[in-house]
Amino acid sequence: IINYNNFAEVFLKIEKKIYTEDSTPEEIKLLRERVTKLKSGILYYQEAPTISLFQLDIMWGKVQELSLDLPKFDFIIDLTGIERPNAEIRDHIKKKLLAYKSRFDQIYIVYGKDRLLLFTVKFIMHYTGLENVNLKPTMEEVMLEIEAREKNGQG
């Protein structure tokens, strides 16, 4: 089982605020630390509590760096506890996802207990046309599915 709990400390450090070009170097570092390679072929992206265009660009820049040597990869997006994004942010997210469309093997989206967020995610995914999207309420369910795929030789 992959242990993702060691990332929790990083995620607790981030403030629930809108990050902009005025963010400090330490804040930018913390945003970048929310994107990591869990293991070969699997990237983990823990969304910031409040999404901004600047923050998306910083974090997706880290996705780009980590995926340079990966022609295809599984991508876990953890949205647990975030504020629902507005239309401008949703459009920016769609563009970011579409830029990697051919490189995603599986996309796992953790939505937590927020049913309205789940609806928003389904809306965004519908308009991207992305396939192999798995919506899960918990990270544990994502990890169980990944492990099952690996046991079946699909991972």
Short mmCIF file of C-alpha atoms in Angstrom, two decimals:
data_model
loop_
_atom_site.label_atom_id
_atom_site.label_comp_id
_atom_site.label_asym_id
_atom_site.label_seq_id
_atom_site.Cartn_x
_atom_site.Cartn_y
_atom_site.Cartn_z
CA ILE A 1 0.00 0.00 0.00
CA ILE A 2 1.29 3.42 -0.90
CA ASN A 3 1.55 5.66 2.15
CA TYR A 4 0.36 9.14 1.24
CA ASN A 5 -0.09 10.25 4.87
CA ASN A 6 3.42 11.74 4.99
CA PHE A 7 2.16 14.52 2.71
CA ALA A 8 -0.48 15.62 5.23
CA GLU A 9 1.98 17.81 7.13
CA VAL A 10 2.68 19.84 3.98
CA PHE A 11 -1.01 20.29 3.26
CA LEU A 12 -1.79 21.55 6.75
CA LYS A 13 0.68 24.42 6.36
CA ILE A 14 -1.19 26.12 3.54
CA GLU A 15 -3.60 28.94 4.33
CA LYS A 16 -7.12 29.13 2.99
CA LYS A 17 -6.64 32.23 0.88
CA ILE A 18 -6.36 33.30 -2.73
CA TYR A 19 -2.75 33.00 -3.89
CA THR A 20 -1.61 35.64 -6.38
CA GLU A 21 1.57 36.99 -7.95
CA ASP A 22 2.16 38.69 -4.57
CA SER A 23 2.60 35.31 -2.86
CA THR A 24 5.81 34.85 -0.91
CA PRO A 25 8.52 32.42 -2.05
CA GLU A 26 7.58 30.20 0.93
CA GLU A 27 3.91 30.14 -0.15
CA ILE A 28 4.91 29.24 -3.71
CA LYS A 29 7.15 26.47 -2.36
CA LEU A 30 4.24 25.10 -0.30
CA LEU A 31 1.95 25.17 -3.35
CA ARG A 32 4.52 23.27 -5.41
CA GLU A 33 4.93 20.68 -2.63
CA ARG A 34 1.25 19.80 -3.03
CA VAL A 35 2.16 18.08 -6.31
CA THR A 36 4.31 14.99 -5.97
CA LYS A 37 5.22 11.70 -7.57
CA LEU A 38 3.78 8.96 -5.36
CA LYS A 39 5.74 6.38 -7.30
CA SER A 40 6.76 5.76 -10.87
CA GLY A 41 3.88 6.60 -13.16
CA ILE A 42 1.59 8.10 -10.51
CA LEU A 43 1.36 11.83 -9.79
CA TYR A 44 -0.59 13.22 -6.84
CA TYR A 45 -2.08 16.73 -6.93
CA GLN A 46 -3.61 18.11 -3.70
CA GLU A 47 -5.65 21.15 -4.72
CA ALA A 48 -5.35 24.29 -2.62
CA PRO A 49 -8.37 25.11 -0.43
CA THR A 50 -9.14 28.24 -2.48
CA ILE A 51 -8.29 27.98 -6.18
CA SER A 52 -6.78 30.88 -8.12
CA LEU A 53 -5.41 31.21 -11.64
CA PHE A 54 -1.94 31.95 -10.28
CA GLN A 55 -1.99 28.96 -7.96
CA LEU A 56 -3.16 26.66 -10.77
CA ASP A 57 -0.28 27.81 -12.97
CA ILE A 58 2.25 27.22 -10.18
CA MET A 59 0.96 23.75 -9.36
CA TRP A 60 0.51 22.65 -12.98
CA GLY A 61 4.06 23.84 -13.62
CA LYS A 62 5.13 21.22 -11.09
CA VAL A 63 2.96 18.63 -12.88
CA GLN A 64 4.85 19.47 -16.07
CA GLU A 65 8.24 19.05 -14.35
CA LEU A 66 7.33 15.72 -12.75
CA SER A 67 5.81 14.28 -15.91
CA LEU A 68 8.62 15.17 -18.33
CA ASP A 69 9.91 11.59 -18.42
CA LEU A 70 6.43 10.00 -18.38
CA PRO A 71 4.76 9.41 -21.75
CA LYS A 72 1.66 8.21 -19.84
CA PHE A 73 0.79 8.48 -16.16
CA ASP A 74 -1.96 8.06 -13.60
CA PHE A 75 -3.03 11.38 -12.13
CA ILE A 76 -4.69 11.68 -8.72
CA ILE A 77 -6.40 15.00 -8.06
CA ASP A 78 -7.45 15.39 -4.44
CA LEU A 79 -10.16 18.03 -4.10
CA THR A 80 -11.08 17.22 -0.51
CA GLY A 81 -12.14 20.34 1.38
CA ILE A 82 -11.76 22.86 -1.45
CA GLU A 83 -14.11 25.70 -2.27
CA ARG A 84 -16.02 25.13 -5.50
CA PRO A 85 -14.37 26.99 -8.40
CA ASN A 86 -16.06 29.79 -10.33
CA ALA A 87 -16.56 29.74 -14.12
CA GLU A 88 -13.19 31.37 -14.90
CA ILE A 89 -11.34 28.85 -12.75
CA ARG A 90 -13.31 25.92 -14.20
CA ASP A 91 -12.35 27.04 -17.71
CA HIS A 92 -8.68 27.29 -16.72
CA ILE A 93 -8.82 23.79 -15.18
CA LYS A 94 -10.35 22.40 -18.38
CA LYS A 95 -7.50 23.89 -20.41
CA LYS A 96 -4.88 22.42 -18.07
CA LEU A 97 -6.48 18.97 -18.24
CA LEU A 98 -6.83 19.08 -22.02
CA ALA A 99 -3.15 19.93 -22.42
CA TYR A 100 -2.35 16.49 -20.93
CA LYS A 101 -5.26 14.56 -22.45
CA SER A 102 -3.12 12.13 -24.45
CA ARG A 103 -0.79 11.49 -21.51
CA PHE A 104 -3.28 10.49 -18.82
CA ASP A 105 -3.60 6.75 -18.35
CA GLN A 106 -6.12 7.02 -15.52
CA ILE A 107 -7.41 10.09 -13.70
CA TYR A 108 -8.61 9.67 -10.15
CA ILE A 109 -10.50 12.53 -8.56
CA VAL A 110 -11.12 12.54 -4.82
CA TYR A 111 -14.10 14.75 -4.01
CA GLY A 112 -14.66 14.06 -0.30
CA LYS A 113 -18.16 14.48 1.08
CA ASP A 114 -19.14 17.49 -1.05
CA ARG A 115 -21.90 16.36 -3.44
CA LEU A 116 -22.07 19.78 -5.12
CA LEU A 117 -18.35 19.55 -5.82
CA LEU A 118 -18.94 16.11 -7.32
CA PHE A 119 -21.52 17.66 -9.67
CA THR A 120 -19.02 20.40 -10.62
CA VAL A 121 -16.32 17.80 -11.32
CA LYS A 122 -18.69 15.78 -13.52
CA PHE A 123 -19.56 18.98 -15.41
CA ILE A 124 -15.90 19.82 -16.03
CA MET A 125 -15.02 16.26 -17.04
CA HIS A 126 -17.95 16.09 -19.47
CA TYR A 127 -16.64 19.12 -21.36
CA THR A 128 -13.06 17.86 -21.50
CA GLY A 129 -14.05 14.57 -23.12
CA LEU A 130 -11.45 12.82 -20.97
CA GLU A 131 -11.86 9.09 -20.59
CA ASN A 132 -10.69 6.80 -17.80
CA VAL A 133 -11.86 9.23 -15.13
CA ASN A 134 -12.57 7.66 -11.75
CA LEU A 135 -14.47 9.69 -9.15
CA LYS A 136 -13.95 8.54 -5.56
CA PRO A 137 -15.01 10.02 -2.22
CA THR A 138 -11.77 9.03 -0.43
CA MET A 139 -8.08 8.63 -1.12
CA GLU A 140 -8.27 5.14 0.37
CA GLU A 141 -10.68 4.08 -2.39
CA VAL A 142 -8.32 5.47 -5.03
CA MET A 143 -5.37 3.55 -3.59
CA LEU A 144 -7.38 0.31 -3.44
CA GLU A 145 -8.33 0.69 -7.11
CA ILE A 146 -4.74 1.42 -8.14
CA GLU A 147 -3.51 -1.62 -6.21
CA ALA A 148 -6.19 -3.81 -7.84
CA ARG A 149 -5.14 -2.57 -11.29
CA GLU A 150 -1.49 -3.31 -10.51
CA LYS A 151 -2.36 -6.84 -9.35
CA ASN A 152 -4.23 -7.40 -12.60
CA GLY A 153 -1.24 -6.16 -14.61
CA GLN A 154 -2.95 -2.93 -15.70
CA GLY A 155 -0.87 -0.49 -13.71
#
